[in-house]
Amino acid sequence: MNTENLIALLVAAPLLGAVVLLCGGRRLDRVGHWIGTLLSALSFVIGLVLFTDMLGKGAEDRSLHQHLFSWIPVEGFQADVAFQLDQLSMTFVLLISGVGTLIHLYSIGYMEHDERRRRFFGYLNLFLAAMLLLVLADNYLLLYVGWEGVGLASYLLIGFWQHKPSAATAAKKAFLVNRVGDMGLSIAIMLMFTTFGTFAFGPVLEASEGTSEGKLTAIGLMLLLAACGKSAQVPLQSWLGDAMEGPTPVSALIHAATMVTAGVYLIVRSGAIFNGAPDAQLAVTVVGAVTLLFGAIVGCAKDDIKKALAGSTMSQIGYMILAAGLGPIGYVFAIMHLVTHGFFKAGLFLGAGSVMHGMNDEVDMRKYGGLRKYMPVTFVTFGLGYLAIIGFPGLSGFFSKDKIIEAAFAKGGTEGWILGSVALLGAAITAYYMTRVMLLTFFGEERWRHRATASPEQPSAEPAAETRGQHSEPHPHESPRSMTIPMILLAVGSVFAGGFFSIGDRFTHWLEPVTHHDHGDSPLSAATVTGATMVVLVVGVTLAWFQYGRRPVPAVAPRGSLLTRAARRDLLQDDFNHVVLVRGGEHLTRSLVYVDHTLVDGVVNGTAASVGGLSGRLRKLQNGYARSYAVSMFGGAAVLIVATLLMRAV
Amino acid sequence: MNPVNYLYLAALLFAIGASGVLIRRNAIVVFMCIELMLNACNLAFVAFSRLHGNLDGQIIAFFTMVVAAAEVVVGLAIIVSLFRSRHSASVDDASLMKL
Amino acid sequence: MTALAAYTTSTGEAFQFWVLGTVAVIGALCTILMRKAVHSALCLAGTMIILAVFYLANGAYFLGIVQIVVYTGAIMMLFLFVVMLVGVTAADSLKETIKGQRWLAAVCGFGFALLLFAGIGNASLKDFEGLAKANEGGNVEGLATLIFTKYVFAFEITGALLITATVGAMVLTHRERTERAKTQRELAEERVREGKHLPPLPAPGVYARHNAVDIAGLLPDGTPSELTVNRTLRERGQIRDVSTEALNDLRALEQRATDRLERPDLRRTDPGRNGDGDSGAEHAAAAGEQTEEASK
């Protein structure tokens, strides 16, 4: 059997699941979650088959192509529905369907008491289908379809508990902010079409070699805007924190492991365009560096465990974008970090979900503490994820993040030094806030025991099921098997993935045919960089331990410094948006309305009124009397005679 | 006397006929004024025929007469049918061309 | 007349032109100024006859005769027929109804006249050739030669035009009867059903001063009854007004008549006392007697 024909099945399986689950109605309520999980697993199995098939081929023959049908066959505008499966797509397919299947499994337990569980699984399958379409498309237009599809699924899942106004608002916010980025992508596609006359990956990337830098920069910046929207990078980052209103599996799958990394995929996929546009690349690295620090600082100040992790996600994607902006030096490491991050961040989120599951859906970390005794599996898996993300030697984060820092220095010049330093600083802050999360949640005194009388400081992010009263003292307990197994598997991935990828530069060789790796000349040796990383890691951890490990943690957050307060408010991003965009937009709209009413309407109405008035005057000539018309005729004849005579005279 | 005077007379009669068309409201009289204008033209043709010394002008006048006869027949028929339907021969009463 | 001067005309022709030309202009002015269409038509006929004379004077003998026969004789008669159909006395008032129309018409008329005069004056028309040569073999023969050679197509097409006009006139004035004419019996039954005028309609002029068709008969109380006048005249508005004066006269006559009835011998012995001006009154009185006898 020809393996190429299997590619479409990758997308078709979860899509079928979505259709069946969303159209199937109530009679599927009992088995819906199993259908969704099985189809997701089927997709993963097909991915594995294709993967083994791919491994059996030579490096150059690994790119597979499947042309399904011509979508818009117009002369001069050929839009095909065609898939391309190369090493880069393969990586994503395995990550998406693998982590996706695990999270499906997890959701079975997590969403057990939700009566709309079938719909939830339908949305999850829809997301998987769209995401796979995104990474498998062989042209930008089909990628755009998947891009919008994941946006839709994200919107539906963030707002899954739509009865909560905060969730509904968060969904709307995510959707609207994403629209800004989507506009960037659509403009980029249009630019490609006008520049290259096509938008299939192969021709576009080939043709971009000889295209002027200005055009490539324009396309690159538009692609960056798209990536910013989807991957929550500055300045379009504000939606990710609020997106934590969705159920935790959604946060793990969409807003940590897969969808938010679509921006990285887009930039790496369009590598040839960015290679020809150094200015756009610089912009990418700047965005990555800024977001890296931004997310890390926000992560330090949040008491909501999911929001702290969301800040961390933002920061880690900042690393990936930074790496992607470095060009061929960084593409491989961006993707590698993406994969390892997919493992450990999904694991962390699932751990957080497990904690919340045991703690009556409490999300405030100041009301946790000492949970390691009550939920040992969660503690171990979460701890391994923690070690992986801070870059503990030997775990996957260590390999991938270290390489990015190295590549940043290897960029060379002042630029390289600045980017490298920022990446190092980010690593320190990462160590700090992750240690903080760890200490607050699993160590220290059991602060949840004393909160029976205290009313909750902030409303819980997830609704309490009837069985778990908000005011009764929580009874921390380990989560059911269906939740712990995915956590364990993801923890295994967090521990070994990095090492597996790095030994013998396996991952680099795997991706090289697609992304063209380049080693670059680092001013610092690899050992120096690793040493520096270790130092900042220890500094970060120690600082956090002094602040949260040794001293008791107040149940109500202290006022904190100005930076802390700003960071708690997401570094004022919403305020910024409100003042600059909302107010500005309102004023712009008002002034435009004024101009419309006075100037535009004035001209239009004035024209109409003057024409009407003139017609009213002229109408009086049209009195219906034949004799009046006769006068006009004689007058006209007289004028003609006069004109003739005058012409004769002249 | 210069025969050109015939032309002046024709012009005068033509102008009088035109004024009559503009002034009178009775459709029959308007028609008569038109006939007067046509006759003025005929006089001019005949005078021109004499001026040029050939008979072509008279031929044209002859054709004018024939066409005028045809026109009178149809026009009067129209007036009669108009009078039958409106009980009036006034051109102002048929002012339906107004909105 | 056969030897027409080329450049100037004979004194006789000049005299004829000035006299008849004045009359023609006056006729034309009367055509547009007369209140009654009949008078307009008569004035126009006069102008046309004068034009015929001018045609003759200009050597257009055939056209002169045709002008008299066809135009004055046939077309003007057609006009008179139509005037008769539409109403002889349908005098249309010369009061202008459209604002400014008369001024504009005057301006147009004068302007046209001036323009044409200027045009003729400017044209170099000094050398008249005269028709002596053209009319050598006879005017009619010359015209016939031209009509049947040079203008033969125009002539044939004119024939078609005349046929078309004839058919058009017939179509326009002909009214197709779309329903069966009612029989006398049906008409009588209808009248009985309506119940309005069971006896025949009253005759015009009954009890009035005259018995002309356009004078409404008077009702017993002295008011005129429009029913007595023919429907066509009624629609044209041509009922002659029976003025209050006439009514008063009538009343006085009736008074006298009753006086005389009291002394019938006087009336019988002196029948012609009041002259023929009172013949209507006598008539009325006679009618009154008749009715009295009928009632007895």
PDB file of N, CA, C and O in Angstrom, chain C residues 3-53:
ATOM      1  N   ALA C   3     -44.695  87.686 -70.778  1.00  0.00           N
ATOM      2  CA  ALA C   3     -43.350  88.267 -70.832  1.00  0.00           C
ATOM      3  C   ALA C   3     -42.999  88.872 -69.494  1.00  0.00           C
ATOM      4  O   ALA C   3     -43.133  90.076 -69.282  1.00  0.00           O
ATOM      5  N   LEU C   4     -42.618  88.002 -68.591  1.00  0.00           N
ATOM      6  CA  LEU C   4     -42.317  88.495 -67.247  1.00  0.00           C
ATOM      7  C   LEU C   4     -40.946  89.130 -67.236  1.00  0.00           C
ATOM      8  O   LEU C   4     -39.972  88.554 -67.715  1.00  0.00           O
ATOM      9  N   ALA C   5     -40.880  90.320 -66.682  1.00  0.00           N
ATOM     10  CA  ALA C   5     -39.586  91.001 -66.616  1.00  0.00           C
ATOM     11  C   ALA C   5     -38.667  90.251 -65.669  1.00  0.00           C
ATOM     12  O   ALA C   5     -39.101  89.673 -64.681  1.00  0.00           O
ATOM     13  N   ALA C   6     -37.396  90.302 -66.007  1.00  0.00           N
ATOM     14  CA  ALA C   6     -36.448  89.554 -65.198  1.00  0.00           C
ATOM     15  C   ALA C   6     -36.112  90.291 -63.918  1.00  0.00           C
ATOM     16  O   ALA C   6     -36.129  89.712 -62.831  1.00  0.00           O
ATOM     17  N   TYR C   7     -35.865  91.527 -64.011  1.00  0.00           N
ATOM     18  CA  TYR C   7     -35.328  92.229 -62.863  1.00  0.00           C
ATOM     19  C   TYR C   7     -36.411  92.929 -62.067  1.00  0.00           C
ATOM     20  O   TYR C   7     -36.588  92.674 -60.891  1.00  0.00           O
ATOM     21  N   THR C   8     -37.174  93.756 -62.740  1.00  0.00           N
ATOM     22  CA  THR C   8     -38.287  94.413 -62.046  1.00  0.00           C
ATOM     23  C   THR C   8     -39.580  93.978 -62.680  1.00  0.00           C
ATOM     24  O   THR C   8     -39.603  93.400 -63.766  1.00  0.00           O
ATOM     25  N   THR C   9     -40.637  94.237 -61.958  1.00  0.00           N
ATOM     26  CA  THR C   9     -41.938  93.841 -62.459  1.00  0.00           C
ATOM     27  C   THR C   9     -42.603  95.050 -63.077  1.00  0.00           C
ATOM     28  O   THR C   9     -42.196  96.201 -62.867  1.00  0.00           O
ATOM     29  N   SER C  10     -43.680  94.745 -63.764  1.00  0.00           N
ATOM     30  CA  SER C  10     -44.433  95.839 -64.375  1.00  0.00           C
ATOM     31  C   SER C  10     -45.139  96.632 -63.295  1.00  0.00           C
ATOM     32  O   SER C  10     -45.311  96.160 -62.165  1.00  0.00           O
ATOM     33  N   THR C  11     -45.526  97.777 -63.601  1.00  0.00           N
ATOM     34  CA  THR C  11     -46.235  98.627 -62.654  1.00  0.00           C
ATOM     35  C   THR C  11     -47.528  97.979 -62.230  1.00  0.00           C
ATOM     36  O   THR C  11     -47.925  98.022 -61.069  1.00  0.00           O
ATOM     37  N   GLY C  12     -48.169  97.330 -63.219  1.00  0.00           N
ATOM     38  CA  GLY C  12     -49.426  96.661 -62.883  1.00  0.00           C
ATOM     39  C   GLY C  12     -49.214  95.607 -61.827  1.00  0.00           C
ATOM     40  O   GLY C  12     -49.964  95.522 -60.849  1.00  0.00           O
ATOM     41  N   GLU C  13     -48.149  94.842 -61.980  1.00  0.00           N
ATOM     42  CA  GLU C  13     -47.908  93.782 -60.986  1.00  0.00           C
ATOM     43  C   GLU C  13     -47.553  94.393 -59.636  1.00  0.00           C
ATOM     44  O   GLU C  13     -47.980  93.888 -58.598  1.00  0.00           O
ATOM     45  N   ALA C  14     -46.792  95.476 -59.684  1.00  0.00           N
ATOM     46  CA  ALA C  14     -46.438  96.142 -58.433  1.00  0.00           C
ATOM     47  C   ALA C  14     -47.694  96.620 -57.726  1.00  0.00           C
ATOM     48  O   ALA C  14     -47.880  96.377 -56.523  1.00  0.00           O
ATOM     49  N   PHE C  15     -48.573  97.249 -58.467  1.00  0.00           N
ATOM     50  CA  PHE C  15     -49.835  97.717 -57.874  1.00  0.00           C
ATOM     51  C   PHE C  15     -50.622  96.547 -57.282  1.00  0.00           C
ATOM     52  O   PHE C  15     -51.065  96.583 -56.143  1.00  0.00           O
ATOM     53  N   GLN C  16     -50.700  95.511 -58.115  1.00  0.00           N
ATOM     54  CA  GLN C  16     -51.426  94.316 -57.635  1.00  0.00           C
ATOM     55  C   GLN C  16     -50.793  93.786 -56.347  1.00  0.00           C
ATOM     56  O   GLN C  16     -51.476  93.439 -55.399  1.00  0.00           O
ATOM     57  N   PHE C  17     -49.428  93.737 -56.324  1.00  0.00           N
ATOM     58  CA  PHE C  17     -48.750  93.204 -55.135  1.00  0.00           C
ATOM     59  C   PHE C  17     -49.073  94.020 -53.896  1.00  0.00           C
ATOM     60  O   PHE C  17     -49.440  93.476 -52.855  1.00  0.00           O
ATOM     61  N   TRP C  18     -48.975  95.330 -54.026  1.00  0.00           N
ATOM     62  CA  TRP C  18     -49.158  96.152 -52.826  1.00  0.00           C
ATOM     63  C   TRP C  18     -50.579  96.092 -52.327  1.00  0.00           C
ATOM     64  O   TRP C  18     -50.812  95.994 -51.118  1.00  0.00           O
ATOM     65  N   VAL C  19     -51.521  96.091 -53.239  1.00  0.00           N
ATOM     66  CA  VAL C  19     -52.922  96.051 -52.790  1.00  0.00           C
ATOM     67  C   VAL C  19     -53.257  94.676 -52.215  1.00  0.00           C
ATOM     68  O   VAL C  19     -53.688  94.536 -51.059  1.00  0.00           O
ATOM     69  N   LEU C  20     -53.018  93.642 -53.049  1.00  0.00           N
ATOM     70  CA  LEU C  20     -53.423  92.319 -52.603  1.00  0.00           C
ATOM     71  C   LEU C  20     -52.566  91.836 -51.430  1.00  0.00           C
ATOM     72  O   LEU C  20     -53.037  91.113 -50.555  1.00  0.00           O
ATOM     73  N   GLY C  21     -51.273  92.232 -51.420  1.00  0.00           N
ATOM     74  CA  GLY C  21     -50.408  91.840 -50.307  1.00  0.00           C
ATOM     75  C   GLY C  21     -50.933  92.380 -48.992  1.00  0.00           C
ATOM     76  O   GLY C  21     -50.999  91.651 -47.984  1.00  0.00           O
ATOM     77  N   THR C  22     -51.365  93.627 -49.011  1.00  0.00           N
ATOM     78  CA  THR C  22     -51.929  94.193 -47.784  1.00  0.00           C
ATOM     79  C   THR C  22     -53.137  93.386 -47.343  1.00  0.00           C
ATOM     80  O   THR C  22     -53.277  93.023 -46.163  1.00  0.00           O
ATOM     81  N   VAL C  23     -53.991  93.095 -48.328  1.00  0.00           N
ATOM     82  CA  VAL C  23     -55.186  92.321 -47.986  1.00  0.00           C
ATOM     83  C   VAL C  23     -54.797  90.940 -47.425  1.00  0.00           C
ATOM     84  O   VAL C  23     -55.370  90.460 -46.437  1.00  0.00           O
ATOM     85  N   ALA C  24     -53.749  90.331 -48.053  1.00  0.00           N
ATOM     86  CA  ALA C  24     -53.334  88.999 -47.576  1.00  0.00           C
ATOM     87  C   ALA C  24     -52.858  89.069 -46.137  1.00  0.00           C
ATOM     88  O   ALA C  24     -53.207  88.214 -45.305  1.00  0.00           O
ATOM     89  N   VAL C  25     -52.075  90.091 -45.822  1.00  0.00           N
ATOM     90  CA  VAL C  25     -51.573  90.199 -44.448  1.00  0.00           C
ATOM     91  C   VAL C  25     -52.727  90.439 -43.484  1.00  0.00           C
ATOM     92  O   VAL C  25     -52.807  89.823 -42.402  1.00  0.00           O
ATOM     93  N   ILE C  26     -53.644  91.304 -43.898  1.00  0.00           N
ATOM     94  CA  ILE C  26     -54.792  91.539 -43.026  1.00  0.00           C
ATOM     95  C   ILE C  26     -55.571  90.249 -42.809  1.00  0.00           C
ATOM     96  O   ILE C  26     -55.978  89.904 -41.692  1.00  0.00           O
ATOM     97  N   GLY C  27     -55.753  89.483 -43.937  1.00  0.00           N
ATOM     98  CA  GLY C  27     -56.453  88.199 -43.813  1.00  0.00           C
ATOM     99  C   GLY C  27     -55.734  87.265 -42.852  1.00  0.00           C
ATOM    100  O   GLY C  27     -56.363  86.612 -42.001  1.00  0.00           O
ATOM    101  N   ALA C  28     -54.399  87.235 -42.968  1.00  0.00           N
ATOM    102  CA  ALA C  28     -53.648  86.345 -42.073  1.00  0.00           C
ATOM    103  C   ALA C  28     -53.821  86.786 -40.632  1.00  0.00           C
ATOM    104  O   ALA C  28     -54.043  85.963 -39.731  1.00  0.00           O
ATOM    105  N   LEU C  29     -53.737  88.098 -40.399  1.00  0.00           N
ATOM    106  CA  LEU C  29     -53.904  88.586 -39.028  1.00  0.00           C
ATOM    107  C   LEU C  29     -55.286  88.257 -38.511  1.00  0.00           C
ATOM    108  O   LEU C  29     -55.470  87.862 -37.358  1.00  0.00           O
ATOM    109  N   CYS C  30     -56.294  88.428 -39.373  1.00  0.00           N
ATOM    110  CA  CYS C  30     -57.654  88.106 -38.941  1.00  0.00           C
ATOM    111  C   CYS C  30     -57.772  86.612 -38.630  1.00  0.00           C
ATOM    112  O   CYS C  30     -58.488  86.220 -37.709  1.00  0.00           O
ATOM    113  N   THR C  31     -57.056  85.795 -39.411  1.00  0.00           N
ATOM    114  CA  THR C  31     -57.105  84.355 -39.151  1.00  0.00           C
ATOM    115  C   THR C  31     -56.708  84.054 -37.709  1.00  0.00           C
ATOM    116  O   THR C  31     -57.336  83.240 -37.035  1.00  0.00           O
ATOM    117  N   ILE C  32     -55.682  84.741 -37.244  1.00  0.00           N
ATOM    118  CA  ILE C  32     -55.232  84.393 -35.893  1.00  0.00           C
ATOM    119  C   ILE C  32     -55.935  85.214 -34.832  1.00  0.00           C
ATOM    120  O   ILE C  32     -55.800  84.929 -33.653  1.00  0.00           O
ATOM    121  N   LEU C  33     -56.681  86.235 -35.226  1.00  0.00           N
ATOM    122  CA  LEU C  33     -57.285  87.080 -34.195  1.00  0.00           C
ATOM    123  C   LEU C  33     -58.790  86.900 -34.063  1.00  0.00           C
ATOM    124  O   LEU C  33     -59.377  87.340 -33.088  1.00  0.00           O
ATOM    125  N   MET C  34     -59.426  86.283 -35.045  1.00  0.00           N
ATOM    126  CA  MET C  34     -60.881  86.125 -34.956  1.00  0.00           C
ATOM    127  C   MET C  34     -61.255  85.148 -33.847  1.00  0.00           C
ATOM    128  O   MET C  34     -60.587  84.130 -33.660  1.00  0.00           O
ATOM    129  N   ARG C  35     -62.336  85.447 -33.146  1.00  0.00           N
ATOM    130  CA  ARG C  35     -62.702  84.580 -32.034  1.00  0.00           C
ATOM    131  C   ARG C  35     -63.300  83.276 -32.523  1.00  0.00           C
ATOM    132  O   ARG C  35     -63.123  82.232 -31.912  1.00  0.00           O
ATOM    133  N   LYS C  36     -64.060  83.380 -33.628  1.00  0.00           N
ATOM    134  CA  LYS C  36     -64.767  82.170 -34.048  1.00  0.00           C
ATOM    135  C   LYS C  36     -63.989  81.466 -35.145  1.00  0.00           C
ATOM    136  O   LYS C  36     -63.456  82.120 -36.070  1.00  0.00           O
ATOM    137  N   ALA C  37     -63.968  80.164 -35.059  1.00  0.00           N
ATOM    138  CA  ALA C  37     -63.182  79.372 -35.996  1.00  0.00           C
ATOM    139  C   ALA C  37     -63.674  79.563 -37.425  1.00  0.00           C
ATOM    140  O   ALA C  37     -62.880  79.561 -38.366  1.00  0.00           O
ATOM    141  N   VAL C  38     -64.996  79.773 -37.602  1.00  0.00           N
ATOM    142  CA  VAL C  38     -65.530  79.934 -38.949  1.00  0.00           C
ATOM    143  C   VAL C  38     -64.957  81.183 -39.585  1.00  0.00           C
ATOM    144  O   VAL C  38     -64.523  81.178 -40.741  1.00  0.00           O
ATOM    145  N   HIS C  39     -64.897  82.227 -38.786  1.00  0.00           N
ATOM    146  CA  HIS C  39     -64.368  83.474 -39.327  1.00  0.00           C
ATOM    147  C   HIS C  39     -62.901  83.308 -39.690  1.00  0.00           C
ATOM    148  O   HIS C  39     -62.440  83.770 -40.722  1.00  0.00           O
ATOM    149  N   SER C  40     -62.173  82.627 -38.812  1.00  0.00           N
ATOM    150  CA  SER C  40     -60.765  82.364 -39.110  1.00  0.00           C
ATOM    151  C   SER C  40     -60.638  81.633 -40.427  1.00  0.00           C
ATOM    152  O   SER C  40     -59.790  81.971 -41.266  1.00  0.00           O
ATOM    153  N   ALA C  41     -61.463  80.626 -40.601  1.00  0.00           N
ATOM    154  CA  ALA C  41     -61.370  79.819 -41.806  1.00  0.00           C
ATOM    155  C   ALA C  41     -61.659  80.671 -43.041  1.00  0.00           C
ATOM    156  O   ALA C  41     -60.976  80.561 -44.059  1.00  0.00           O
ATOM    157  N   LEU C  42     -62.654  81.539 -42.937  1.00  0.00           N
ATOM    158  CA  LEU C  42     -63.006  82.375 -44.088  1.00  0.00           C
ATOM    159  C   LEU C  42     -61.871  83.341 -44.424  1.00  0.00           C
ATOM    160  O   LEU C  42     -61.516  83.519 -45.588  1.00  0.00           O
ATOM    161  N   CYS C  43     -61.276  83.919 -43.386  1.00  0.00           N
ATOM    162  CA  CYS C  43     -60.159  84.834 -43.621  1.00  0.00           C
ATOM    163  C   CYS C  43     -59.002  84.107 -44.280  1.00  0.00           C
ATOM    164  O   CYS C  43     -58.358  84.618 -45.203  1.00  0.00           O
ATOM    165  N   LEU C  44     -58.760  82.896 -43.791  1.00  0.00           N
ATOM    166  CA  LEU C  44     -57.663  82.125 -44.359  1.00  0.00           C
ATOM    167  C   LEU C  44     -57.943  81.809 -45.819  1.00  0.00           C
ATOM    168  O   LEU C  44     -57.036  81.882 -46.667  1.00  0.00           O
ATOM    169  N   ALA C  45     -59.182  81.486 -46.118  1.00  0.00           N
ATOM    170  CA  ALA C  45     -59.542  81.191 -47.511  1.00  0.00           C
ATOM    171  C   ALA C  45     -59.256  82.410 -48.374  1.00  0.00           C
ATOM    172  O   ALA C  45     -58.705  82.289 -49.483  1.00  0.00           O
ATOM    173  N   GLY C  46     -59.596  83.579 -47.843  1.00  0.00           N
ATOM    174  CA  GLY C  46     -59.305  84.799 -48.595  1.00  0.00           C
ATOM    175  C   GLY C  46     -57.825  84.943 -48.845  1.00  0.00           C
ATOM    176  O   GLY C  46     -57.384  85.206 -49.984  1.00  0.00           O
ATOM    177  N   THR C  47     -57.032  84.773 -47.836  1.00  0.00           N
ATOM    178  CA  THR C  47     -55.580  84.883 -47.996  1.00  0.00           C
ATOM    179  C   THR C  47     -55.086  83.901 -49.037  1.00  0.00           C
ATOM    180  O   THR C  47     -54.225  84.217 -49.858  1.00  0.00           O
ATOM    181  N   MET C  48     -55.638  82.702 -49.008  1.00  0.00           N
ATOM    182  CA  MET C  48     -55.175  81.689 -49.942  1.00  0.00           C
ATOM    183  C   MET C  48     -55.511  82.065 -51.376  1.00  0.00           C
ATOM    184  O   MET C  48     -54.717  81.813 -52.297  1.00  0.00           O
ATOM    185  N   ILE C  49     -56.686  82.649 -51.582  1.00  0.00           N
ATOM    186  CA  ILE C  49     -57.051  83.052 -52.944  1.00  0.00           C
ATOM    187  C   ILE C  49     -56.077  84.121 -53.435  1.00  0.00           C
ATOM    188  O   ILE C  49     -55.608  84.091 -54.569  1.00  0.00           O
ATOM    189  N   ILE C  50     -55.727  85.036 -52.531  1.00  0.00           N
ATOM    190  CA  ILE C  50     -54.775  86.069 -52.933  1.00  0.00           C
ATOM    191  C   ILE C  50     -53.429  85.434 -53.276  1.00  0.00           C
ATOM    192  O   ILE C  50     -52.767  85.815 -54.246  1.00  0.00           O
ATOM    193  N   LEU C  51     -53.044  84.441 -52.476  1.00  0.00           N
ATOM    194  CA  LEU C  51     -51.792  83.757 -52.774  1.00  0.00           C
ATOM    195  C   LEU C  51     -51.867  83.091 -54.152  1.00  0.00           C
ATOM    196  O   LEU C  51     -50.893  83.075 -54.898  1.00  0.00           O
ATOM    197  N   ALA C  52     -53.049  82.552 -54.479  1.00  0.00           N
ATOM    198  CA  ALA C  52     -53.224  81.938 -55.796  1.00  0.00           C
ATOM    199  C   ALA C  52     -52.968  82.969 -56.892  1.00  0.00           C
ATOM    200  O   ALA C  52     -52.306  82.700 -57.894  1.00  0.00           O
ATOM    201  N   VAL C  53     -53.476  84.173 -56.673  1.00  0.00           N
ATOM    202  CA  VAL C  53     -53.256  85.230 -57.649  1.00  0.00           C
ATOM    203  C   VAL C  53     -51.765  85.506 -57.778  1.00  0.00           C
ATOM    204  O   VAL C  53     -51.234  85.676 -58.882  1.00  0.00           O
TER     205      VAL C  53
END
